mmCIF file of C-alpha atoms and ligand atoms in Angstrom:
data_model
loop_
_atom_site.group_PDB
_atom_site.id
_atom_site.type_symbol
_atom_site.label_atom_id
_atom_site.label_comp_id
_atom_site.label_asym_id
_atom_site.label_seq_id
_atom_site.Cartn_x
_atom_site.Cartn_y
_atom_site.Cartn_z
ATOM 1 C CA UNK A 1 83.327 92.016 115.007
ATOM 2 C CA UNK A 2 86.300 93.155 112.841
ATOM 3 C CA UNK A 3 89.187 95.359 113.498
ATOM 4 C CA UNK A 4 92.538 97.155 112.271
ATOM 5 C CA UNK A 5 95.110 98.285 114.500
ATOM 6 C CA UNK A 6 96.806 100.977 112.494
ATOM 7 C CA UNK A 7 100.279 103.300 113.153
ATOM 8 C CA UNK A 8 103.744 103.372 112.647
ATOM 9 C CA UNK A 9 106.420 100.502 113.395
ATOM 10 C CA UNK A 10 106.626 100.278 117.226
ATOM 11 C CA UNK A 11 103.602 101.627 117.817
ATOM 12 C CA UNK A 12 102.863 98.626 119.900
ATOM 13 C CA UNK A 13 99.885 96.897 117.249
ATOM 14 C CA UNK A 14 101.200 93.621 117.665
ATOM 15 C CA UNK A 15 100.551 93.949 121.615
ATOM 16 C CA UNK A 16 97.473 94.747 121.122
ATOM 17 C CA UNK A 17 96.173 92.561 118.780
ATOM 18 C CA UNK A 18 97.549 89.906 120.945
ATOM 19 C CA UNK A 19 95.191 90.798 123.433
ATOM 20 C CA UNK A 20 91.985 91.823 121.434
ATOM 21 C CA UNK A 21 92.435 88.028 120.135
ATOM 22 C CA UNK A 22 92.062 87.008 123.895
ATOM 23 C CA UNK A 23 89.242 89.249 124.706
ATOM 24 C CA UNK A 24 87.713 88.447 121.518
ATOM 25 C CA UNK A 25 88.213 85.417 120.669
ATOM 26 C CA UNK A 26 89.306 86.413 117.350
ATOM 27 C CA UNK A 27 92.445 86.150 115.160
ATOM 28 C CA UNK A 28 95.354 88.212 114.591
ATOM 29 C CA UNK A 29 96.451 88.897 110.974
ATOM 30 C CA UNK A 30 99.682 89.865 111.001
ATOM 31 C CA UNK A 31 101.124 90.406 107.293
ATOM 32 C CA UNK A 32 104.472 91.183 109.224
ATOM 33 C CA UNK A 33 104.078 87.923 110.292
ATOM 34 C CA UNK A 34 102.995 86.201 107.349
ATOM 35 C CA UNK A 35 105.503 87.235 105.784
ATOM 36 C CA UNK A 36 108.483 86.160 108.194
ATOM 37 C CA UNK A 37 106.856 82.779 108.003
ATOM 38 C CA UNK A 38 107.094 82.549 104.340
ATOM 39 C CA UNK A 39 110.995 83.478 104.529
ATOM 40 C CA UNK A 40 111.329 80.886 107.500
ATOM 41 C CA UNK A 41 109.990 78.312 105.396
ATOM 42 C CA UNK A 42 112.016 79.305 102.534
ATOM 43 C CA UNK A 43 109.533 79.463 100.201
ATOM 44 C CA UNK A 44 109.229 81.148 96.272
ATOM 45 C CA UNK A 45 107.317 84.124 98.446
ATOM 46 C CA UNK A 46 109.859 84.456 100.758
ATOM 47 C CA UNK A 47 112.755 84.056 98.343
ATOM 48 C CA UNK A 48 111.404 86.952 96.707
ATOM 49 C CA UNK A 49 110.928 89.130 99.589
ATOM 50 C CA UNK A 50 113.301 88.739 101.605
ATOM 51 C CA UNK A 51 116.085 91.445 100.510
ATOM 52 C CA UNK A 52 112.832 93.997 100.834
ATOM 53 C CA UNK A 53 112.214 93.076 104.273
ATOM 54 C CA UNK A 54 115.333 93.300 105.737
ATOM 55 C CA UNK A 55 115.881 96.884 103.760
ATOM 56 C CA UNK A 56 112.765 98.150 105.703
ATOM 57 C CA UNK A 57 111.200 98.023 102.399
ATOM 58 C CA UNK A 58 107.568 97.697 101.543
ATOM 59 C CA UNK A 59 106.469 94.432 99.974
ATOM 60 C CA UNK A 60 104.530 94.209 96.533
ATOM 61 C CA UNK A 61 100.688 95.012 97.050
ATOM 62 C CA UNK A 62 100.507 92.094 95.437
ATOM 63 C CA UNK A 63 102.194 89.142 96.968
ATOM 64 C CA UNK A 64 101.010 90.864 100.172
ATOM 65 C CA UNK A 65 97.105 91.147 98.769
ATOM 66 C CA UNK A 66 97.015 87.431 97.735
ATOM 67 C CA UNK A 67 99.030 86.165 101.241
ATOM 68 C CA UNK A 68 95.959 88.065 103.010
ATOM 69 C CA UNK A 69 92.906 86.921 100.777
ATOM 70 C CA UNK A 70 93.788 83.449 102.253
ATOM 71 C CA UNK A 71 93.997 84.256 105.612
ATOM 72 C CA UNK A 72 90.652 86.300 105.413
ATOM 73 C CA UNK A 73 88.493 83.270 103.267
ATOM 74 C CA UNK A 74 90.270 80.710 105.845
ATOM 75 C CA UNK A 75 87.000 79.703 106.963
ATOM 76 C CA UNK A 76 88.490 78.329 110.310
ATOM 77 C CA UNK A 77 88.885 82.545 110.909
ATOM 78 C CA UNK A 78 85.902 84.366 110.883
ATOM 79 C CA UNK A 79 84.521 87.729 111.652
ATOM 80 C CA UNK A 80 87.210 88.232 114.294
ATOM 81 C CA UNK A 81 89.573 89.341 112.314
ATOM 82 C CA UNK A 82 92.497 91.919 114.158
ATOM 83 C CA UNK A 83 94.107 93.161 110.874
ATOM 84 C CA UNK A 84 97.961 94.611 112.239
ATOM 85 C CA UNK A 85 100.372 95.888 110.286
ATOM 86 C CA UNK A 86 97.546 95.389 106.625
ATOM 87 C CA UNK A 87 96.381 97.474 105.327
ATOM 88 C CA UNK A 88 99.517 99.556 104.578
ATOM 89 C CA UNK A 89 98.405 101.412 100.892
ATOM 90 C CA UNK A 90 95.480 102.996 99.800
ATOM 91 C CA UNK A 91 95.230 99.726 97.345
ATOM 92 C CA UNK A 92 95.235 97.379 100.164
ATOM 93 C CA UNK A 93 93.022 99.295 101.775
ATOM 94 C CA UNK A 94 90.071 99.352 98.834
ATOM 95 C CA UNK A 95 91.322 95.700 98.553
ATOM 96 C CA UNK A 96 90.743 94.433 102.010
ATOM 97 C CA UNK A 97 86.974 96.713 101.308
ATOM 98 C CA UNK A 98 86.280 94.578 98.676
ATOM 99 C CA UNK A 99 87.499 91.168 100.028
ATOM 100 C CA UNK A 100 85.136 91.625 103.193
ATOM 101 C CA UNK A 101 82.539 92.956 101.210
ATOM 102 C CA UNK A 102 82.380 89.904 99.120
ATOM 103 C CA UNK A 103 82.018 87.681 102.367
ATOM 104 C CA UNK A 104 79.322 89.863 103.985
ATOM 105 C CA UNK A 105 81.422 91.631 106.320
ATOM 106 C CA UNK A 106 83.136 95.085 107.228
ATOM 107 C CA UNK A 107 85.331 96.684 109.488
ATOM 108 C CA UNK A 108 84.236 97.635 112.989
ATOM 109 C CA UNK A 109 86.743 99.543 114.715
ATOM 110 C CA UNK A 110 89.519 100.834 113.488
ATOM 111 C CA UNK A 111 92.361 102.202 116.068
ATOM 112 C CA UNK A 112 95.147 104.338 115.140
ATOM 113 C CA UNK A 113 98.116 104.269 117.860
ATOM 114 C CA UNK A 114 100.011 107.541 117.495
ATOM 115 C CA UNK A 115 103.416 107.395 118.328
ATOM 116 C CA UNK A 116 106.366 110.063 117.555
ATOM 117 C CA UNK A 117 109.633 108.715 115.650
ATOM 118 C CA UNK A 118 111.990 109.567 118.854
ATOM 119 C CA UNK A 119 109.458 107.038 120.984
ATOM 120 C CA UNK A 120 109.162 104.513 118.416
ATOM 121 C CA UNK A 121 113.551 104.463 117.791
ATOM 122 C CA UNK A 122 113.709 103.863 121.455
ATOM 123 C CA UNK A 123 110.954 100.925 121.454
ATOM 124 C CA UNK A 124 112.331 99.204 118.607
ATOM 125 C CA UNK A 125 116.333 98.654 119.613
ATOM 126 C CA UNK A 126 114.676 97.135 122.524
ATOM 127 C CA UNK A 127 112.631 95.216 120.815
ATOM 128 C CA UNK A 128 116.064 94.030 118.732
ATOM 129 C CA UNK A 129 117.261 92.935 121.737
ATOM 130 C CA UNK A 130 114.547 90.701 122.916
ATOM 131 C CA UNK A 131 112.883 89.656 119.696
ATOM 132 C CA UNK A 132 116.226 89.503 117.497
ATOM 133 C CA UNK A 133 114.605 90.469 114.094
ATOM 134 C CA UNK A 134 116.804 91.496 111.673
ATOM 135 C CA UNK A 135 115.277 94.646 110.524
ATOM 136 C CA UNK A 136 114.985 96.096 113.657
ATOM 137 C CA UNK A 137 118.599 98.307 113.108
ATOM 138 C CA UNK A 138 118.226 101.983 114.235
ATOM 139 C CA UNK A 139 118.775 102.496 110.248
ATOM 140 C CA UNK A 140 116.269 100.710 108.829
ATOM 141 C CA UNK A 141 113.738 101.457 111.701
ATOM 142 C CA UNK A 142 114.140 105.085 110.363
ATOM 143 C CA UNK A 143 113.471 103.889 106.505
ATOM 144 C CA UNK A 144 110.437 101.893 108.010
ATOM 145 C CA UNK A 145 109.032 105.049 109.498
ATOM 146 C CA UNK A 146 109.507 107.494 106.476
ATOM 147 C CA UNK A 147 108.038 104.427 104.157
ATOM 148 C CA UNK A 148 105.357 104.777 106.955
ATOM 149 C CA UNK A 149 105.223 108.652 106.704
ATOM 150 C CA UNK A 150 105.092 108.618 102.685
ATOM 151 C CA UNK A 151 102.872 105.886 102.241
ATOM 152 C CA UNK A 152 100.658 104.678 105.107
ATOM 153 C CA UNK A 153 99.033 108.271 105.745
ATOM 154 C CA UNK A 154 97.257 107.997 103.012
ATOM 155 C CA UNK A 155 95.513 105.141 104.373
ATOM 156 C CA UNK A 156 95.390 107.316 107.637
ATOM 157 C CA UNK A 157 93.436 110.021 106.053
ATOM 158 C CA UNK A 158 91.130 107.089 104.254
ATOM 159 C CA UNK A 159 90.100 105.999 107.170
ATOM 160 C CA UNK A 160 89.901 108.797 109.143
ATOM 161 C CA UNK A 161 86.594 110.171 107.828
ATOM 162 C CA UNK A 162 84.782 106.676 108.832
ATOM 163 C CA UNK A 163 82.930 107.054 112.010
ATOM 164 C CA UNK A 164 84.678 104.070 113.295
ATOM 165 C CA UNK A 165 88.036 105.373 113.269
ATOM 166 C CA UNK A 166 89.305 106.273 117.064
ATOM 167 C CA UNK A 167 93.040 107.555 117.908
ATOM 168 C CA UNK A 168 94.877 106.607 120.706
ATOM 169 C CA UNK A 169 97.724 107.862 122.141
ATOM 170 C CA UNK A 170 100.430 104.981 121.395
ATOM 171 C CA UNK A 171 103.358 106.684 123.616
ATOM 172 C CA UNK A 172 101.129 105.563 126.734
ATOM 173 C CA UNK A 173 101.808 102.205 128.857
ATOM 174 C CA UNK A 174 100.693 99.138 127.409
ATOM 175 C CA UNK A 175 97.936 98.596 130.351
ATOM 176 C CA UNK A 176 96.167 102.378 129.225
ATOM 177 C CA UNK A 177 96.479 101.889 125.899
ATOM 178 C CA UNK A 178 94.645 98.667 125.907
ATOM 179 C CA UNK A 179 92.109 99.959 128.726
ATOM 180 C CA UNK A 180 91.611 102.345 125.876
ATOM 181 C CA UNK A 181 90.765 99.991 123.440
ATOM 182 C CA UNK A 182 88.778 98.092 125.543
ATOM 183 C CA UNK A 183 86.224 101.160 126.501
ATOM 184 C CA UNK A 184 85.637 100.950 122.621
ATOM 185 C CA UNK A 185 84.778 97.440 122.627
ATOM 186 C CA UNK A 186 83.027 97.088 125.908
ATOM 187 C CA UNK A 187 80.206 99.445 124.948
HETATM 188 P P1 LIG B 1 105.983 94.287 110.358
HETATM 189 O O1 LIG B 1 105.985 93.005 111.475
HETATM 190 O O2 LIG B 1 104.178 94.595 110.518
HETATM 191 O O3 LIG B 1 106.745 95.680 111.488
HETATM 192 O O4 LIG B 1 106.168 94.315 109.078
HETATM 193 C C1 LIG B 1 107.295 93.382 108.882
HETATM 194 C C2 LIG B 1 107.898 94.280 107.228
HETATM 195 O O5 LIG B 1 107.166 93.293 106.451
HETATM 196 C C3 LIG B 1 107.704 95.767 106.714
HETATM 197 O O6 LIG B 1 108.788 96.535 106.706
HETATM 198 C C4 LIG B 1 107.253 95.420 104.919
HETATM 199 O O7 LIG B 1 108.457 94.913 104.884
HETATM 200 C C5 LIG B 1 106.371 94.119 105.724
HETATM 201 N N1 LIG B 1 105.354 94.228 105.290
HETATM 202 C C6 LIG B 1 104.403 93.615 106.761
HETATM 203 N N2 LIG B 1 103.033 94.121 106.226
HETATM 204 C C7 LIG B 1 103.407 94.677 105.269
HETATM 205 C C8 LIG B 1 102.072 95.515 103.987
HETATM 206 N N3 LIG B 1 100.730 95.057 104.153
HETATM 207 N N4 LIG B 1 102.760 95.685 102.859
HETATM 208 C C9 LIG B 1 103.742 95.395 102.727
HETATM 209 N N5 LIG B 1 104.808 95.138 103.304
HETATM 210 C C10 LIG B 1 104.400 94.600 104.254
#
């Protein structure tokens, strides 16, 4: 079972991804984490992306897709992939379709965690204190949200036609969201 968690920054994708990893014995594929790791290790890619990430801009599809490929084709991580923060553009969505098709896999469930801007601002300000993320200041949050609306919304339209697409109210408490997600998994 492969799952996409979709929604604006601060929607709770990471939290629910961690729950799904435990529940399904699966693997979280968070492109945000993968990119932050490149910066931490100070790799060539890390040097290229640090400014974009700190400014709340997207990293290029080319870089993200290349990094993603290694994770999707990692022989240790098969068939229970929980995508968190990917895809974020139509180009990435199409790339993922092709990658999965080439390894005889598919997306089984898509969860759209829908949350309004005000709730996100409150949550990210809290997360900034807890996780010390350099891209979590208010200005950057607003940029990331606007970027999400501009670029990621078309991906939503792309997926919302699928029968495995499910919209969940992401402003609910964590446990309530988890329970809604579990209802789809436990069938
Ligand atoms: P996240 O941890 O998912 O909130 O992502 C943090 C930042 O990493 C984003 O604001 C982007 O700069 C970058 N990023 C993460 N995933 C992607 C992606 N799929 N495409 C482009 N940039 C991404």
